[in-house]
Amino acid sequence: MLQELIGFQFHSDNVLGSLADFDWKLSKYETQSGERIGHKIKIAIVQRGLQDDQMRAHLVLHSSRLLTWEQVRGEVQAILTTRQALQGGPTPMDVSG
């Protein structure tokens, strides 16, 4: 299960859905293994697994201020909300707990 997390892919056409799936798998892994995965590892998995090159570049460029998983997750949601607003479409639903 850890290998699946490390190689997780965040699909460009459904980044929020991929984030929710990742969070679920992460929670399942941490519960079953009794180990917690740190912020830096989670952030690295997202940066590696994002298929949206612009979003990946943004996260890397702003990595000095995006230090926690919650900050990175919030930044991804903000990017998607901004993109939707600029395109005049519906804004994505907040799926954070």
Short mmCIF file of C-alpha atoms in Angstrom, two decimals:
data_model
loop_
_atom_site.label_atom_id
_atom_site.label_comp_id
_atom_site.label_asym_id
_atom_site.label_seq_id
_atom_site.Cartn_x
_atom_site.Cartn_y
_atom_site.Cartn_z
CA MET A 1 0.00 0.00 0.00
CA LEU A 2 2.92 2.36 0.68
CA GLN A 3 4.18 1.84 -2.88
CA GLU A 4 0.74 2.83 -4.17
CA LEU A 5 0.89 6.07 -2.15
CA ILE A 6 4.42 6.91 -3.26
CA GLY A 7 3.54 6.43 -6.92
CA PHE A 8 0.12 8.11 -6.70
CA GLN A 9 -0.96 10.08 -9.78
CA PHE A 10 -3.07 13.23 -9.50
CA HIS A 11 -4.97 13.43 -12.79
CA SER A 12 -5.25 16.83 -14.44
CA ASP A 13 -8.92 16.38 -15.29
CA ASN A 14 -9.89 15.65 -11.66
CA VAL A 15 -7.27 16.97 -9.25
CA LEU A 16 -9.73 17.42 -6.37
CA GLY A 17 -11.06 13.90 -6.82
CA SER A 18 -7.50 12.59 -6.91
CA LEU A 19 -6.69 14.52 -3.72
CA ALA A 20 -9.71 13.02 -1.98
CA ASP A 21 -8.71 9.54 -3.14
CA PHE A 22 -5.13 10.12 -1.95
CA ASP A 23 -6.35 11.34 1.46
CA TRP A 24 -8.53 8.24 1.82
CA LYS A 25 -5.69 5.88 0.89
CA LEU A 26 -3.31 7.78 3.14
CA SER A 27 -5.70 7.52 6.09
CA LYS A 28 -6.19 3.82 5.43
CA TYR A 29 -2.42 3.24 5.29
CA GLU A 30 -1.77 5.19 8.48
CA THR A 31 -4.53 3.34 10.32
CA GLN A 32 -3.40 -0.11 9.17
CA SER A 33 0.34 0.45 9.61
CA GLY A 34 0.26 2.64 12.70
CA GLU A 35 2.76 4.96 10.96
CA ARG A 36 2.17 8.60 10.12
CA ILE A 37 3.51 10.01 6.87
CA GLY A 38 5.06 13.44 7.38
CA HIS A 39 4.17 16.66 5.60
CA LYS A 40 7.34 16.74 3.50
CA ILE A 41 6.73 13.23 2.15
CA LYS A 42 3.08 14.00 1.30
CA ILE A 43 4.09 17.22 -0.42
CA ALA A 44 6.80 15.43 -2.40
CA ILE A 45 4.28 12.77 -3.49
CA VAL A 46 1.93 15.51 -4.77
CA GLN A 47 4.70 17.39 -6.56
CA ARG A 48 5.88 14.19 -8.22
CA GLY A 49 2.44 12.82 -9.04
CA LEU A 50 0.72 15.95 -10.37
CA GLN A 51 0.08 15.62 -14.08
CA ASP A 52 -0.80 19.32 -14.35
CA ASP A 53 2.59 20.85 -15.18
CA GLN A 54 1.54 24.44 -14.41
CA MET A 55 0.19 23.49 -11.00
CA ARG A 56 3.28 21.42 -10.22
CA ALA A 57 5.54 24.35 -11.17
CA HIS A 58 3.45 26.69 -9.00
CA LEU A 59 3.76 24.41 -5.97
CA VAL A 60 7.50 24.04 -6.44
CA LEU A 61 8.00 27.79 -6.89
CA HIS A 62 6.02 28.49 -3.71
CA SER A 63 7.44 25.61 -1.66
CA SER A 64 9.15 27.99 0.77
CA ARG A 65 5.75 29.15 2.07
CA LEU A 66 3.79 25.91 1.54
CA LEU A 67 5.26 23.91 4.40
CA THR A 68 2.38 21.69 5.51
CA TRP A 69 0.07 19.25 3.77
CA GLU A 70 -2.90 21.44 4.64
CA GLN A 71 -1.25 24.49 3.04
CA VAL A 72 -0.45 22.58 -0.17
CA ARG A 73 -3.95 21.11 -0.32
CA GLY A 74 -5.46 24.58 0.20
CA GLU A 75 -3.21 26.04 -2.48
CA VAL A 76 -4.33 23.39 -4.98
CA GLN A 77 -7.96 24.18 -4.18
CA ALA A 78 -7.31 27.92 -4.56
CA ILE A 79 -5.63 27.40 -7.94
CA LEU A 80 -8.56 25.34 -9.19
CA THR A 81 -11.10 27.86 -7.88
CA THR A 82 -9.25 30.71 -9.57
CA ARG A 83 -9.03 28.83 -12.85
CA GLN A 84 -12.75 28.12 -12.77
CA ALA A 85 -13.56 31.75 -12.00
CA LEU A 86 -11.35 32.96 -14.85
CA GLN A 87 -13.06 30.56 -17.23
CA GLY A 88 -16.50 31.56 -15.98
CA GLY A 89 -17.37 28.04 -14.89
CA PRO A 90 -18.64 26.63 -11.62
CA THR A 91 -16.23 26.65 -8.69
CA PRO A 92 -15.14 23.28 -7.30
CA MET A 93 -16.74 22.10 -4.08
CA ASP A 94 -14.57 22.13 -0.96
CA VAL A 95 -14.07 18.48 -0.04
CA SER A 96 -11.69 19.05 2.86
CA GLY A 97 -12.93 17.65 6.13
#
